[in-house]
Coordinates of C-alpha atoms in Angstrom, one line a residue:
M1005 CA 138.3 229.2 245.8
D1006 CA 140.6 226.4 244.6
L1007 CA 139.8 226.1 241.2
R1008 CA 137.5 228.0 238.5
I1009 CA 136.5 225.8 235.7
L1010 CA 135.0 226.8 232.4
G1011 CA 132.9 224.1 231.0
I1012 CA 132.3 224.2 227.1
D1013 CA 129.8 222.3 225.0
P1014 CA 130.7 222.9 221.5
G1015 CA 128.5 223.6 218.7
L1016 CA 128.0 225.9 215.8
A1017 CA 124.7 227.4 216.2
T1018 CA 125.0 227.3 220.1
V1019 CA 127.9 226.8 222.3
G1020 CA 127.1 226.2 225.8
F1021 CA 129.2 227.6 228.6
G1022 CA 129.1 227.1 232.4
V1023 CA 131.6 228.5 235.1
V1024 CA 132.0 226.6 238.3
D1025 CA 134.1 227.4 241.3
T1026 CA 135.3 224.6 243.6
A1027 CA 136.7 224.9 247.1
K1028 CA 137.5 221.8 249.1
N1029 CA 134.6 219.4 248.4
A1030 CA 132.1 222.1 247.5
M1031 CA 131.2 223.5 244.1
K1032 CA 129.3 226.6 243.2
L1033 CA 127.8 227.7 239.9
V1034 CA 129.1 231.2 239.0
S1035 CA 127.5 231.5 235.5
C1036 CA 126.3 229.7 232.5
G1037 CA 124.6 230.5 229.0
V1038 CA 125.2 230.3 225.6
I1039 CA 127.2 231.8 222.8
S1040 CA 124.7 231.9 219.8
T1041 CA 125.6 232.5 216.1
P1042 CA 123.0 233.6 213.5
A1043 CA 121.7 231.0 211.0
H1044 CA 122.2 231.7 207.3
T1045 CA 125.5 233.4 207.9
S1046 CA 128.9 232.4 206.5
L1047 CA 130.8 229.5 208.4
S1048 CA 133.8 232.1 208.7
S1049 CA 131.5 234.7 210.5
R1050 CA 130.2 232.2 212.7
L1051 CA 133.6 231.0 213.8
D1052 CA 134.7 234.6 214.3
R1053 CA 131.8 235.2 216.7
I1054 CA 132.7 232.0 218.7
F1055 CA 136.3 233.0 218.8
S1056 CA 135.5 236.5 219.9
D1057 CA 133.0 235.4 222.5
M1058 CA 135.2 232.6 223.9
N1059 CA 138.0 235.3 224.3
E1060 CA 135.6 237.5 226.2
L1061 CA 134.5 234.7 228.5
I1062 CA 138.0 233.7 229.4
Q1063 CA 138.9 237.4 229.9
T1064 CA 135.7 237.9 232.1
F1065 CA 135.7 234.7 234.2
N1066 CA 139.6 234.0 234.1
P1067 CA 139.2 230.2 234.6
D1068 CA 142.1 228.0 235.9
V1069 CA 141.1 225.3 233.4
I1070 CA 138.6 224.7 230.4
S1071 CA 136.6 221.3 230.3
V1072 CA 135.5 220.7 226.7
E1073 CA 133.5 218.0 225.5
E1074 CA 135.1 215.5 222.7
L1075 CA 133.1 215.1 219.7
F1076 CA 131.2 212.0 219.2
F1077 CA 130.1 211.4 215.5
N1078 CA 126.8 209.4 215.5
T1079 CA 124.9 209.5 212.2
N1080 CA 125.1 213.0 210.8
I1081 CA 128.6 213.5 209.7
T1082 CA 127.8 217.1 208.1
T1083 CA 126.7 218.5 211.5
G1084 CA 129.8 216.7 213.1
I1085 CA 132.2 218.4 210.8
A1086 CA 130.6 221.9 211.3
V1087 CA 130.8 221.3 215.1
S1088 CA 134.5 220.2 214.6
H1089 CA 135.1 223.7 213.0
A1090 CA 133.6 225.4 216.0
R1091 CA 135.5 223.1 218.6
G1092 CA 138.8 223.9 216.8
V1093 CA 138.2 227.7 217.4
I1094 CA 137.2 227.1 221.0
L1095 CA 140.5 225.3 221.3
L1096 CA 142.6 227.9 219.6
S1097 CA 140.9 230.5 222.0
A1098 CA 141.9 228.4 225.1
Y1099 CA 145.5 227.9 223.7
R1100 CA 146.0 231.4 222.9
S1101 CA 144.9 232.6 226.6
G1102 CA 147.2 230.0 228.0
V1103 CA 144.4 228.3 229.9
P1104 CA 144.7 224.5 230.1
V1105 CA 142.3 222.4 228.4
Y1106 CA 140.8 219.0 229.5
E1107 CA 138.7 216.9 227.2
Y1108 CA 135.9 214.6 228.1
T1109 CA 133.8 212.1 226.2
P1110 CA 130.1 212.1 226.8
L1111 CA 130.6 208.8 228.5
Q1112 CA 133.1 210.2 230.9
V1113 CA 130.8 213.2 231.7
K1114 CA 127.8 210.9 232.5
Q1115 CA 130.0 208.8 234.6
A1116 CA 131.6 211.5 236.6
V1117 CA 128.3 213.4 237.2
A1118 CA 125.6 210.8 237.3
G1119 CA 127.8 207.8 238.4
Y1120 CA 126.7 205.9 235.3
G1121 CA 128.2 206.1 231.8
R1122 CA 124.9 205.4 230.0
A1123 CA 122.7 207.8 232.0
E1124 CA 120.0 209.7 230.2
K1125 CA 120.5 213.5 229.6
R1126 CA 117.7 214.2 232.2
Q1127 CA 119.5 212.3 234.8
V1128 CA 122.9 214.2 234.2
I1129 CA 121.1 217.6 234.2
D1130 CA 119.2 216.5 237.5
M1131 CA 122.6 215.4 239.2
V1132 CA 124.0 218.8 238.1
K1133 CA 121.2 220.6 239.8
R1134 CA 121.6 218.4 242.9
L1135 CA 125.4 218.6 243.2
L1136 CA 125.4 222.5 242.9
R1137 CA 122.3 222.8 245.0
L1138 CA 120.5 224.8 242.5
P1139 CA 116.9 225.7 242.7
A1140 CA 116.2 224.7 239.1
A1141 CA 118.4 223.0 236.2
P1142 CA 120.5 225.3 234.1
K1143 CA 118.9 226.4 230.9
P1144 CA 119.1 225.8 228.1
D1145 CA 120.2 222.3 227.7
D1146 CA 123.5 223.5 226.0
A1147 CA 124.3 225.5 229.2
A1148 CA 123.4 222.6 231.3
D1149 CA 125.8 220.4 229.3
A1150 CA 128.5 222.7 229.7
V1151 CA 127.9 222.9 233.5
A1152 CA 128.1 219.2 233.7
L1153 CA 131.4 219.3 231.8
A1154 CA 132.8 221.7 234.4
V1155 CA 131.3 219.4 237.3
C1156 CA 132.9 216.4 235.5
H1157 CA 136.4 218.2 235.7
A1158 CA 135.9 219.3 239.3
R1159 CA 135.1 215.7 240.4
C1160 CA 137.8 214.2 238.3
S1161 CA 140.5 216.5 239.2
T1162 CA 140.1 215.5 242.8
S1163 CA 140.4 211.9 242.0
L1164 CA 143.2 209.9 243.5
L1165 CA 144.4 209.1 240.0
A1166 CA 144.8 213.0 239.3
G1167 CA 148.1 212.9 240.8
K1168 CA 149.6 210.5 238.5
E1169 CA 151.1 212.2 235.4
G1170 CA 149.6 211.2 232.1
N1171 CA 146.7 209.2 233.3
D1172 CA 143.2 209.8 232.0
V1173 CA 141.9 211.2 235.3
C1174 CA 138.3 210.6 234.4
S1175 CA 138.4 207.1 233.2
T1176 CA 135.1 205.1 232.8
I1177 CA 136.9 201.8 233.6

């Protein structure tokens, strides 16, 4: 194994995670799933659950890097703020564990995984399935998105641009 990547798709109700091992030009799915927080509980309680479960994921899988989706605010700013809180807790967990974090926009993930920055969700999930030679796509969608984030980092970290300090290794240009 050259690199173990923990992909994280942030959310408040559901945080997707995917663990991918890379070796030379091969990738293998180790595990994927979701962290769920109960509805109708306080924000603080939900963030505590995410932080605790993130720490457990990091301890269990011992990733070399964590790939996290950057937030994209579309129309619902209230949902975006809640997800921002969860994302902050995820980043804090990674920081405290000493695991480097790489952040990718949805456009960058689509470009790296499907080869097209405007690919539809189903196309990205299908490419994840193909690239990892899986019999079926990861479920639920939040877990599939997290696996796509891990694949994105795996593909971008092997880019010729990756050796240049300070460059965005997953540029969509």
